[in-house]
PDB file of C-alpha atoms and ligand atoms in Angstrom:
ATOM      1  CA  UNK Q   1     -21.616  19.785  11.021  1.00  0.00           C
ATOM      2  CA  UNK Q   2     -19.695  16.644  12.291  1.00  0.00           C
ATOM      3  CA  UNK Q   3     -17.147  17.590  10.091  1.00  0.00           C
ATOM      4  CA  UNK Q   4     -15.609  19.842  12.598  1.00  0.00           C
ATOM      5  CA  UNK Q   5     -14.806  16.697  14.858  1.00  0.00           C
ATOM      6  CA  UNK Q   6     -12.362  15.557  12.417  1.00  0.00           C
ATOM      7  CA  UNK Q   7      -8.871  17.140  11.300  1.00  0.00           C
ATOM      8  CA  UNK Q   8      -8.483  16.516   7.744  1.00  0.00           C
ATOM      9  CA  UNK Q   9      -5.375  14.201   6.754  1.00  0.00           C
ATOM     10  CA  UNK Q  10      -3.595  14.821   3.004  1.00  0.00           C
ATOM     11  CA  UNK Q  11      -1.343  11.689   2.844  1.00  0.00           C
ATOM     12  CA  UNK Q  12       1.791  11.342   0.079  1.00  0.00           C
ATOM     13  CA  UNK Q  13       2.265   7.649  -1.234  1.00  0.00           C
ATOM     14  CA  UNK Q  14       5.458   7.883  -2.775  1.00  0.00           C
ATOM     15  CA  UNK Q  15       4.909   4.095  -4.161  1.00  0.00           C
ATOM     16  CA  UNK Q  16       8.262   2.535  -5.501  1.00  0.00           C
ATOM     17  CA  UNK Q  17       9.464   6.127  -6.494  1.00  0.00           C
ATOM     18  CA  UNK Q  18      12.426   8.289  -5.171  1.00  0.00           C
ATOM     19  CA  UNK Q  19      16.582   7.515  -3.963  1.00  0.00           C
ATOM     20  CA  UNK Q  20      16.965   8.811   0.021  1.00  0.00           C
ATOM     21  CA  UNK Q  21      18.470  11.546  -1.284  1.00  0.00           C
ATOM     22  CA  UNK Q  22      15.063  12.513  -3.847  1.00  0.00           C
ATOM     23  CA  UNK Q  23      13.956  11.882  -0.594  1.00  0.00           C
ATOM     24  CA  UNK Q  24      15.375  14.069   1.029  1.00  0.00           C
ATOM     25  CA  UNK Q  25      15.188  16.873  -0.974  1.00  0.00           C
ATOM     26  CA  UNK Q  26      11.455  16.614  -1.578  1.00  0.00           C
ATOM     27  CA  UNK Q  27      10.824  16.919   1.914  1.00  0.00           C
ATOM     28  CA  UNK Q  28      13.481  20.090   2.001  1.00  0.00           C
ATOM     29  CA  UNK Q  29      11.241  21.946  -0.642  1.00  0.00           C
ATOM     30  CA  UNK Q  30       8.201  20.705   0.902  1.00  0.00           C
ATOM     31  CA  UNK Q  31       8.630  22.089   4.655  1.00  0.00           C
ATOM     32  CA  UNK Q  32       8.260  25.622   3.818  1.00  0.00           C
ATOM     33  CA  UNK Q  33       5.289  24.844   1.943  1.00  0.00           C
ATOM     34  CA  UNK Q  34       3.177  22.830   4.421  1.00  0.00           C
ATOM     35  CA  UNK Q  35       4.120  24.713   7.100  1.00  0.00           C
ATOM     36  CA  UNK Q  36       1.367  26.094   7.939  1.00  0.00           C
ATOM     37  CA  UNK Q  37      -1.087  23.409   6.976  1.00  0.00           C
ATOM     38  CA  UNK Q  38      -4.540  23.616   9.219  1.00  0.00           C
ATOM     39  CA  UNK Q  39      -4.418  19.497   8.060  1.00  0.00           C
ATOM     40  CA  UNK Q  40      -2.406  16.817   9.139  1.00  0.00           C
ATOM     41  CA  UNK Q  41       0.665  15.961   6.711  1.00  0.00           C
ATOM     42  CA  UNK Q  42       1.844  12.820   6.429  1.00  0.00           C
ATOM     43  CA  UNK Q  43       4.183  11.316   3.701  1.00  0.00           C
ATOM     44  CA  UNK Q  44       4.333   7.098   3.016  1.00  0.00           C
ATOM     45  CA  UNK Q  45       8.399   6.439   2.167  1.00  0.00           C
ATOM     46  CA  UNK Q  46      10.172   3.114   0.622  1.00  0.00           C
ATOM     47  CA  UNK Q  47      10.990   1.024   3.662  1.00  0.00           C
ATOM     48  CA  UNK Q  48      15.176   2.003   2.142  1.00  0.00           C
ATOM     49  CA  UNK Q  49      14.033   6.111   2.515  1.00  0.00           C
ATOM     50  CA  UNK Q  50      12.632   6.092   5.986  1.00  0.00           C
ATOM     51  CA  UNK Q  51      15.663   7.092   7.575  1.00  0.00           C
ATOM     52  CA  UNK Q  52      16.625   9.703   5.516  1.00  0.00           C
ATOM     53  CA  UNK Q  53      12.885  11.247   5.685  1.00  0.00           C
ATOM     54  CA  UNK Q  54      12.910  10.999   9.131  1.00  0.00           C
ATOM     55  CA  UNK Q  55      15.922  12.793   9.215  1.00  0.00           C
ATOM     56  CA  UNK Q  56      14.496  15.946   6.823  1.00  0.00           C
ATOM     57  CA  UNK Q  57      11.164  15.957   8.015  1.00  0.00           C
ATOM     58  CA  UNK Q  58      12.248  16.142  12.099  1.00  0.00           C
ATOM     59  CA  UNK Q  59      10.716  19.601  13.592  1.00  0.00           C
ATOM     60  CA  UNK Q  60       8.607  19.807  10.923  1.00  0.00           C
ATOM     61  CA  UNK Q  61       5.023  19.074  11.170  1.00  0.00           C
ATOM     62  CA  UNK Q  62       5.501  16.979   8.496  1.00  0.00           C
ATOM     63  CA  UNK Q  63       5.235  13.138   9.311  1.00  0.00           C
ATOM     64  CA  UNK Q  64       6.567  10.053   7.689  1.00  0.00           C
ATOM     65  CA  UNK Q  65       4.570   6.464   6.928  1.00  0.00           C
ATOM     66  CA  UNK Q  66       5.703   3.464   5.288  1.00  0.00           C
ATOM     67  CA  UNK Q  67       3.624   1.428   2.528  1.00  0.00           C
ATOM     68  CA  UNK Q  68       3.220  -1.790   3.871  1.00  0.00           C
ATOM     69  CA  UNK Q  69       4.377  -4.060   7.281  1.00  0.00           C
ATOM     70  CA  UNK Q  70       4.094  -7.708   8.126  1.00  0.00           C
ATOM     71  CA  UNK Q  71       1.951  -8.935  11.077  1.00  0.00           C
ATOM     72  CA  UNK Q  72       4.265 -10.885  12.687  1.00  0.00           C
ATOM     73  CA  UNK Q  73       6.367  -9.183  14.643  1.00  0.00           C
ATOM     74  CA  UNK Q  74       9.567 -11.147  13.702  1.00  0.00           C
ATOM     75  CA  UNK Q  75      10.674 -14.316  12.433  1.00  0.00           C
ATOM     76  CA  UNK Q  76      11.467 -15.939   9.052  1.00  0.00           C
ATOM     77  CA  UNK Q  77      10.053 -13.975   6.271  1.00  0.00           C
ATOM     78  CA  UNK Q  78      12.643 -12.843   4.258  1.00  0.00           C
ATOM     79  CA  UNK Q  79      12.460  -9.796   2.673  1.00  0.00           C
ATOM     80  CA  UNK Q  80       9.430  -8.171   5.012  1.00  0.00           C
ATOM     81  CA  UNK Q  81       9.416  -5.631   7.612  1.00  0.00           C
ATOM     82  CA  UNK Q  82       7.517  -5.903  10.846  1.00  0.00           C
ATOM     83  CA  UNK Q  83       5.167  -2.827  12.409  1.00  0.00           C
ATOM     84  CA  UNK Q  84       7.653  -2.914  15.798  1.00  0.00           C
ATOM     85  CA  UNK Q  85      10.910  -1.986  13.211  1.00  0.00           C
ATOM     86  CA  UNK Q  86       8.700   0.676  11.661  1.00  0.00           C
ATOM     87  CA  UNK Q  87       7.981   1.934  15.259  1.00  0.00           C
ATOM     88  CA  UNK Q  88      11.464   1.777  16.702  1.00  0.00           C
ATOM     89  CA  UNK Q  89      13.571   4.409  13.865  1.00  0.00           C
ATOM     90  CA  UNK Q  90      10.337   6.588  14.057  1.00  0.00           C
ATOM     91  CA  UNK Q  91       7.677   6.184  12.129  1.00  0.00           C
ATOM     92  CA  UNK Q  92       4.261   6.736  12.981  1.00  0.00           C
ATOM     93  CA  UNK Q  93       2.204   5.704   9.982  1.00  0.00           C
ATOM     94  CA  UNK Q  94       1.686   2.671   7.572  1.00  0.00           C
ATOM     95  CA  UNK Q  95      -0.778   2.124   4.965  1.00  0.00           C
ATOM     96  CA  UNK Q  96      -2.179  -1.595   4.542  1.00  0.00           C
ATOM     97  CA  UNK Q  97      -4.259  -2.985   2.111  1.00  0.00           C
ATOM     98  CA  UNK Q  98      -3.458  -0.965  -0.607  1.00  0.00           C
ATOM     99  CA  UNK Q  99      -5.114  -1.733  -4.153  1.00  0.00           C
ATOM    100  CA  UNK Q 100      -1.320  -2.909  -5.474  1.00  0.00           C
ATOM    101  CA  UNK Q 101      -0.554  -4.885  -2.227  1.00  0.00           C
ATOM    102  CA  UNK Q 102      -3.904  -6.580  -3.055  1.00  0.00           C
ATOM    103  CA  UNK Q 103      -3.932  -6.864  -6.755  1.00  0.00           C
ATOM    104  CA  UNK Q 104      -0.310  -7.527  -7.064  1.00  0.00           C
ATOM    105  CA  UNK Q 105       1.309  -8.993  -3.815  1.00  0.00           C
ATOM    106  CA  UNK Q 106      -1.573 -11.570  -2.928  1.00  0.00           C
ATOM    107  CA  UNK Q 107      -2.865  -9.587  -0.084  1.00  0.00           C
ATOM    108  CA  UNK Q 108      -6.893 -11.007   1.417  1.00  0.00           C
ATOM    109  CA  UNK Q 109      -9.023  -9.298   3.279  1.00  0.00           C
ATOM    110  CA  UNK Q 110      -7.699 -11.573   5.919  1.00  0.00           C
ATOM    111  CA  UNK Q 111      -3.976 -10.491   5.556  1.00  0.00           C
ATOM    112  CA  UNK Q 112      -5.052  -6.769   5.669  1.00  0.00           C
ATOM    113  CA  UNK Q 113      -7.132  -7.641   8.782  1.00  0.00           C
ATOM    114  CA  UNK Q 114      -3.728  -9.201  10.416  1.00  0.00           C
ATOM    115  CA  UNK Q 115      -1.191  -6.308   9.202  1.00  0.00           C
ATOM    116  CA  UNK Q 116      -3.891  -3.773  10.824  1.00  0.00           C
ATOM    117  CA  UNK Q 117      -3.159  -5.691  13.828  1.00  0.00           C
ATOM    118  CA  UNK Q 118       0.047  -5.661  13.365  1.00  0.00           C
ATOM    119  CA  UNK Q 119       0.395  -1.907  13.004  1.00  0.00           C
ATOM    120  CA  UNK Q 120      -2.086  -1.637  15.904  1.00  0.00           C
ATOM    121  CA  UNK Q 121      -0.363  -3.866  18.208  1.00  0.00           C
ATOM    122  CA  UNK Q 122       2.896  -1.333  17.277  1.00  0.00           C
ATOM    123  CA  UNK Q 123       1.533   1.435  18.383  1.00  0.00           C
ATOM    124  CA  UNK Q 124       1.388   2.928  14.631  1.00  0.00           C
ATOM    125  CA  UNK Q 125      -1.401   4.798  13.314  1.00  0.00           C
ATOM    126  CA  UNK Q 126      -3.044   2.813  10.365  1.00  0.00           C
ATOM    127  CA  UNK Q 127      -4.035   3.973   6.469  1.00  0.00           C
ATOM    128  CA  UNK Q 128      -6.587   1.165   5.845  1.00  0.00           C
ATOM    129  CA  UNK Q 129      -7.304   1.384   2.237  1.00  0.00           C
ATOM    130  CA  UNK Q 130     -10.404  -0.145   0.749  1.00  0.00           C
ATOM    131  CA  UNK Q 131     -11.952   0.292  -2.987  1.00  0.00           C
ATOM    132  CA  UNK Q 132     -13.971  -1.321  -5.484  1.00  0.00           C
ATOM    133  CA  UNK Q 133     -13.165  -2.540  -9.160  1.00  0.00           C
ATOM    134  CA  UNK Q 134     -14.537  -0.839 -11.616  1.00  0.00           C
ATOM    135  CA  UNK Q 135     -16.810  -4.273 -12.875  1.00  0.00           C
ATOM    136  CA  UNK Q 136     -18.033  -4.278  -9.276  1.00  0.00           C
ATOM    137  CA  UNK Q 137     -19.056  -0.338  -9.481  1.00  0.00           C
ATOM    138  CA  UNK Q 138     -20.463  -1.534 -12.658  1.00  0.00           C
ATOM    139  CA  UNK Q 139     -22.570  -4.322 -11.187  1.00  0.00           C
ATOM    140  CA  UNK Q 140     -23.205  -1.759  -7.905  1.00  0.00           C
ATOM    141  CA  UNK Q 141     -22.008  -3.782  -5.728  1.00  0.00           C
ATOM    142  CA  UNK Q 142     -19.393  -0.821  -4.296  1.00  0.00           C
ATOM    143  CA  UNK Q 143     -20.843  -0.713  -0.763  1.00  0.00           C
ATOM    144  CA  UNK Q 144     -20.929  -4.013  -0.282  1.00  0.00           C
ATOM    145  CA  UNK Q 145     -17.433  -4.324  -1.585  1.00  0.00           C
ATOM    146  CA  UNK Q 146     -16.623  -1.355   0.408  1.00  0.00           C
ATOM    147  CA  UNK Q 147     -17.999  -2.621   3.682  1.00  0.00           C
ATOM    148  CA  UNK Q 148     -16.709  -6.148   3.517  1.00  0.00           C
ATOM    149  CA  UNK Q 149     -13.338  -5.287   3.190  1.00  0.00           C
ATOM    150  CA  UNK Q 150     -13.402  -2.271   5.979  1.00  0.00           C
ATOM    151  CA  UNK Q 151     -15.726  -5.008   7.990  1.00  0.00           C
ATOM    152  CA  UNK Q 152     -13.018  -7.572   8.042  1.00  0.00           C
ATOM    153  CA  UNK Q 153     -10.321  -5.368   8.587  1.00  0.00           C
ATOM    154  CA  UNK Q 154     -11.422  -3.837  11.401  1.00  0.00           C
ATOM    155  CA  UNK Q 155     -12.520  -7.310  13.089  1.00  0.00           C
ATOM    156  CA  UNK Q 156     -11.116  -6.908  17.037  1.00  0.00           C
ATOM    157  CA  UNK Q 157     -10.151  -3.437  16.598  1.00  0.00           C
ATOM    158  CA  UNK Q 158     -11.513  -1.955  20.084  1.00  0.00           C
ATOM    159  CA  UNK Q 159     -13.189   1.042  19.764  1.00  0.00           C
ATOM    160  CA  UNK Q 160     -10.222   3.241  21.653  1.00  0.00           C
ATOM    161  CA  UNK Q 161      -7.644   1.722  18.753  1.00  0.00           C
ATOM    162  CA  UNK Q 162     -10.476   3.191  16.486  1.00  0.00           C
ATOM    163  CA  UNK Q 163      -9.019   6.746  17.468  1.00  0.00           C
ATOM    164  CA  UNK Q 164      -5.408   5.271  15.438  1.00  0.00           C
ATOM    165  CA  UNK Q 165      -6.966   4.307  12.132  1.00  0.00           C
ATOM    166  CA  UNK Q 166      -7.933   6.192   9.201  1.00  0.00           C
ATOM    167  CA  UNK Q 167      -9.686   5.122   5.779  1.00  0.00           C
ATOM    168  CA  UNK Q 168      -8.660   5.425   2.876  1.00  0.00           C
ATOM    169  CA  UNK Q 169     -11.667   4.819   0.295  1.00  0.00           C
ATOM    170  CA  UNK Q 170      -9.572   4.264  -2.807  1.00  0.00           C
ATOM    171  CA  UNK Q 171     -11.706   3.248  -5.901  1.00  0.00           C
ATOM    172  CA  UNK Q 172      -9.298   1.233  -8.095  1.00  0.00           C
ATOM    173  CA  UNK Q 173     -10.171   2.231 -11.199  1.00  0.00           C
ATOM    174  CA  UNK Q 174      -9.385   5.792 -10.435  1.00  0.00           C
ATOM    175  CA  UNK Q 175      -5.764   5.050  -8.929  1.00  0.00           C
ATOM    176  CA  UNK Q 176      -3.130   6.254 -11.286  1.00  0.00           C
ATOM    177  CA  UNK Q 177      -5.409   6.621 -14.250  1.00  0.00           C
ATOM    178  CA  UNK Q 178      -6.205  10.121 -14.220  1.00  0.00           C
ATOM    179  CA  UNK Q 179      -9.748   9.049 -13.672  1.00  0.00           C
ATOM    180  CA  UNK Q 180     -11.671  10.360 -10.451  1.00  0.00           C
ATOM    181  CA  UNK Q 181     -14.488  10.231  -8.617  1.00  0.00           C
ATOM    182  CA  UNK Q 182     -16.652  12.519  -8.785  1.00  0.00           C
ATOM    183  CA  UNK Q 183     -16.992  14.307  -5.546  1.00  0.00           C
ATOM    184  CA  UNK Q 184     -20.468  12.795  -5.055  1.00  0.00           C
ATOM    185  CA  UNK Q 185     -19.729   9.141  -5.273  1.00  0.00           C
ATOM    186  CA  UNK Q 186     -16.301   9.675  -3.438  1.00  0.00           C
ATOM    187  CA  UNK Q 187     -18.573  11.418  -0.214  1.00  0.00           C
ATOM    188  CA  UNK Q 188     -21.647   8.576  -1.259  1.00  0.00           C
ATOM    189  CA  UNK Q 189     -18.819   5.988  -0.405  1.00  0.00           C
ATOM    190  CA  UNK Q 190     -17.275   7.634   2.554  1.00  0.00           C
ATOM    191  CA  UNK Q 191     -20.279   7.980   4.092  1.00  0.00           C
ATOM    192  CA  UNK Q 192     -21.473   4.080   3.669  1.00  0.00           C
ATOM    193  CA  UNK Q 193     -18.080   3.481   5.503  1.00  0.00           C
ATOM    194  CA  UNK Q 194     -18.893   6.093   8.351  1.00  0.00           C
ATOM    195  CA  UNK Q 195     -22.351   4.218   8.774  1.00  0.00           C
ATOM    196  CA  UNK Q 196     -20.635   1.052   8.952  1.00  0.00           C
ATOM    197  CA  UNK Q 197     -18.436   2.662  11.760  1.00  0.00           C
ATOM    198  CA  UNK Q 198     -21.279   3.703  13.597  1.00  0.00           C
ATOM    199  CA  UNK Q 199     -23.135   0.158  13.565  1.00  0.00           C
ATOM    200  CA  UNK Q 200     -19.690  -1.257  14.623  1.00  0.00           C
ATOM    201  CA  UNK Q 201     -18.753   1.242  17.361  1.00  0.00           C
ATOM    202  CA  UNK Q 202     -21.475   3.967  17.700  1.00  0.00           C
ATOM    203  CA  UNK Q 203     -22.306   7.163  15.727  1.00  0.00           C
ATOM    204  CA  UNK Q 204     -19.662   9.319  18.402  1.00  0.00           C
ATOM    205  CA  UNK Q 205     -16.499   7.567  17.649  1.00  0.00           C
ATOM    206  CA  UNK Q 206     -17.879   7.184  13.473  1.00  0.00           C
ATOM    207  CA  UNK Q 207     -18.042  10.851  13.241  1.00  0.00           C
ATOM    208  CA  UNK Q 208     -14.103  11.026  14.684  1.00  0.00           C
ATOM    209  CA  UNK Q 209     -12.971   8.934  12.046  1.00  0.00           C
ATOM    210  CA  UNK Q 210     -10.793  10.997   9.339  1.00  0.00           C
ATOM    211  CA  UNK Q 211     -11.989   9.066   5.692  1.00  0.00           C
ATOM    212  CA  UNK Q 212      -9.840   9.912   3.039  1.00  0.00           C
ATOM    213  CA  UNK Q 213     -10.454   9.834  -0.525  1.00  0.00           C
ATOM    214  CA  UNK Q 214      -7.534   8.352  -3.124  1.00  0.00           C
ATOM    215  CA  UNK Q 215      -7.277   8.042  -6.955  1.00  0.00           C
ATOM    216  CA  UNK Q 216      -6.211  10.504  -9.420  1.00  0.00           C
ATOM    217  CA  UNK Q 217      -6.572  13.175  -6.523  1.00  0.00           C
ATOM    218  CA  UNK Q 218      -4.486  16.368  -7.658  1.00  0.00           C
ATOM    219  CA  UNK Q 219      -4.077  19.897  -7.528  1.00  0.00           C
ATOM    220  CA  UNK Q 220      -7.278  21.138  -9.787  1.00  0.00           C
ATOM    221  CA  UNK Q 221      -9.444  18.686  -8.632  1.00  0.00           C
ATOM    222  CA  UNK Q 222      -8.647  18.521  -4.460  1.00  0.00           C
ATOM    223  CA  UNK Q 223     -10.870  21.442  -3.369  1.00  0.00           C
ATOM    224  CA  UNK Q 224     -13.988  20.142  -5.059  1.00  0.00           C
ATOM    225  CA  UNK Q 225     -13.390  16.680  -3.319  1.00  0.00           C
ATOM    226  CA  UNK Q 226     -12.063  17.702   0.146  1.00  0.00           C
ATOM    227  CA  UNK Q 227     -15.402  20.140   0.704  1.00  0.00           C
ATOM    228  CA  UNK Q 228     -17.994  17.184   0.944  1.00  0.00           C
ATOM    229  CA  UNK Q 229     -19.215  16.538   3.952  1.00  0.00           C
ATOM    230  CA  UNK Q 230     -17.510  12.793   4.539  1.00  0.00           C
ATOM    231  CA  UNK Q 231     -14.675  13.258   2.861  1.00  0.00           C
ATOM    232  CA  UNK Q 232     -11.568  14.024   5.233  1.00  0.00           C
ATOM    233  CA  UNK Q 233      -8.580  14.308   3.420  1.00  0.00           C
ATOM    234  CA  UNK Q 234      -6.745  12.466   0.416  1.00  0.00           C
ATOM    235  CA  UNK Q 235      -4.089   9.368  -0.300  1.00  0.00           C
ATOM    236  CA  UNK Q 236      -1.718  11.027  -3.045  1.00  0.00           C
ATOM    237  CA  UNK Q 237       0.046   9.045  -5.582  1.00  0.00           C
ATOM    238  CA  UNK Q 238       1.347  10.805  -8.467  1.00  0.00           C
ATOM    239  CA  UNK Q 239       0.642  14.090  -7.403  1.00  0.00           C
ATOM    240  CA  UNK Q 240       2.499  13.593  -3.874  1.00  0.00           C
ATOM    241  CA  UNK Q 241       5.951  13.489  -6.091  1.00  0.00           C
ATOM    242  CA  UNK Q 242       5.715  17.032  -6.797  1.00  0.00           C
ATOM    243  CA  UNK Q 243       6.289  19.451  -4.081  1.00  0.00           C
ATOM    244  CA  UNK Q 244       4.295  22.383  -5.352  1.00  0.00           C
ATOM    245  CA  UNK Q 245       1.282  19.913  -6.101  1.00  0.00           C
ATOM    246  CA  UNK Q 246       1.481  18.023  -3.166  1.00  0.00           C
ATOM    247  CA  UNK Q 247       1.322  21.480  -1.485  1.00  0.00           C
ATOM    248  CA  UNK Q 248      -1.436  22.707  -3.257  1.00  0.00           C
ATOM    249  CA  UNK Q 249      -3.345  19.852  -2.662  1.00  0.00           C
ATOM    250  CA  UNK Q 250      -2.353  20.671   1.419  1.00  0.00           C
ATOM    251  CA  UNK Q 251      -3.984  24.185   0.832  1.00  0.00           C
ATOM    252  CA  UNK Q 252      -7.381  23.229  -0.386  1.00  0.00           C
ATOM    253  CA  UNK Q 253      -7.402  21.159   2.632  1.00  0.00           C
ATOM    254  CA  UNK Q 254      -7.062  24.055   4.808  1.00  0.00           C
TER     255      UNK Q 254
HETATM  256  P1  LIG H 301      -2.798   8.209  -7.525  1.00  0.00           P
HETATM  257  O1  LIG H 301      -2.562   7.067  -6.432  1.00  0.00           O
HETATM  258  O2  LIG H 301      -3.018   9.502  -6.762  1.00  0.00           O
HETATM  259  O3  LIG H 301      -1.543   8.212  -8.350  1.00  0.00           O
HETATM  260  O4  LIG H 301      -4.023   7.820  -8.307  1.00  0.00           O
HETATM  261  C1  LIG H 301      -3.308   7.049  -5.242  1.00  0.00           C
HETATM  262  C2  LIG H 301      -2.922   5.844  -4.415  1.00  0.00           C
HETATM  263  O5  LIG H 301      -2.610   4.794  -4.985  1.00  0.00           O
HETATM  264  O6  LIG H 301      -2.915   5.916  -3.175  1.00  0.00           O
END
């Protein structure tokens, strides 16, 4: 199965939670837990915590994101960050396009298409989230949803960058609700996106692509959702706050 191409990636988004020194110690009870993870392990700080995860997580195969960047790399914009500072102190990883960035912070298709440049550009490794409201899953529209946004995203990505991106199909009535997919429409989703990938940039380099599944993912209901066949892993909210769950979560990935 294609599966095999892919190593599955179980991603912590700490969201606007945790001091550097929760930080800190998180990753300290974490370590001997993940360690041997047959996944990839990555965990999405503050922009303020980076440091200070960096710090805890080094020599561990543990590795740290941020939540957001901007997509120019300087200039005036106060209170943003730029994909080059997230790549000089370290870190490899940065989600864009989140449902809250989106919802909350004004970001367009368009501005999630430039930030994935961005973070590109940087040399980072991308978390491109995408997800449908619950009216559009109503009015099936999800795919199309689903596509457009991935679509425009991934406009001028070459198909070598392709190797430094990962999905995250995030339906956003399922984030932070306790609500999930079932593990039927989650894979039905992720595999309309893996099609998409192979009209865009052939079948070979879709099946390398690791898509993740996110909302309301946890430790009871991981396994059942990480064994379909296009589903590669999982963006953790809530769940990523608490070491043991976090790690469980890791586990059923193995
Ligand atoms: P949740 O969040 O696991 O708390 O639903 C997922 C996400 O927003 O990435």
């Amino acid at each position: 199965m294609n599966k095999q191409l892919r190593t599955p990636v179980i991603a912590g988004n700490w969201k606007m939670n945790l001091t550097p020194d929760q930080a800190a110690a998180l990753i300290g009870e974490l370590k001997p837990l993940v360690a041997n993870a047959d996944c990839g392990v990555v965990l999405c700080a503050p922009f303020v915590d980076l440091a200070a995860a960096l710090e805890a997580a080094a020599g561990s195969n543990i590795q740290i994101g941020a939540q957001n960047c901007h997509w120019a790399a300087d200039g005036a914009f106060t209170g943003e960050v730029s994909a080059p500072m997230l790549k000089a102190v370290g870190v490899a990883y940065v989600i864009v396009g989140h449902s809250e960035r989106r919802t909350l912070f004004g970001d367009s298709n368009e501005t999630v298409r430039q930030r994935t440049r961005a973070a590109l550009d940087a040399g980072l490794t991308v978390i491109l989230c995408v997800g449908e409201y619950l009216e559009q899953r109503q009015q099936n529209i999800t795919v199309e949803v689903v596509r457009t946004q991935t679509k425009i995203a991934l406009a001028g990505v070459t198909a070598e960058e392709l190797g430094r991106v990962i999905i995250a199909y995030e339906p956003v009535w399922a984030i932070g609700t306790g609500l999930t997919a079932t593990a039927e429409q989650a894979n039905e989703v992720n595999r309309a996106i893996r099609d998409l990938l192979a009209e865009l940039y052939g079948r070979d380099a879709a099946d390398r692509v690791v898509i993740q599944y996110g909302g309301s993912m946890n430790a009871a209901n991981a396994a059942e959702l990480l064994a379909q066949p296009d589903v590669d892993g999982g963006l953790i909210g809530g769940a990523s706050l608490k070491a043991a769950d976090f790690a469980a979560i890791v586990r059923a990935a193995g």
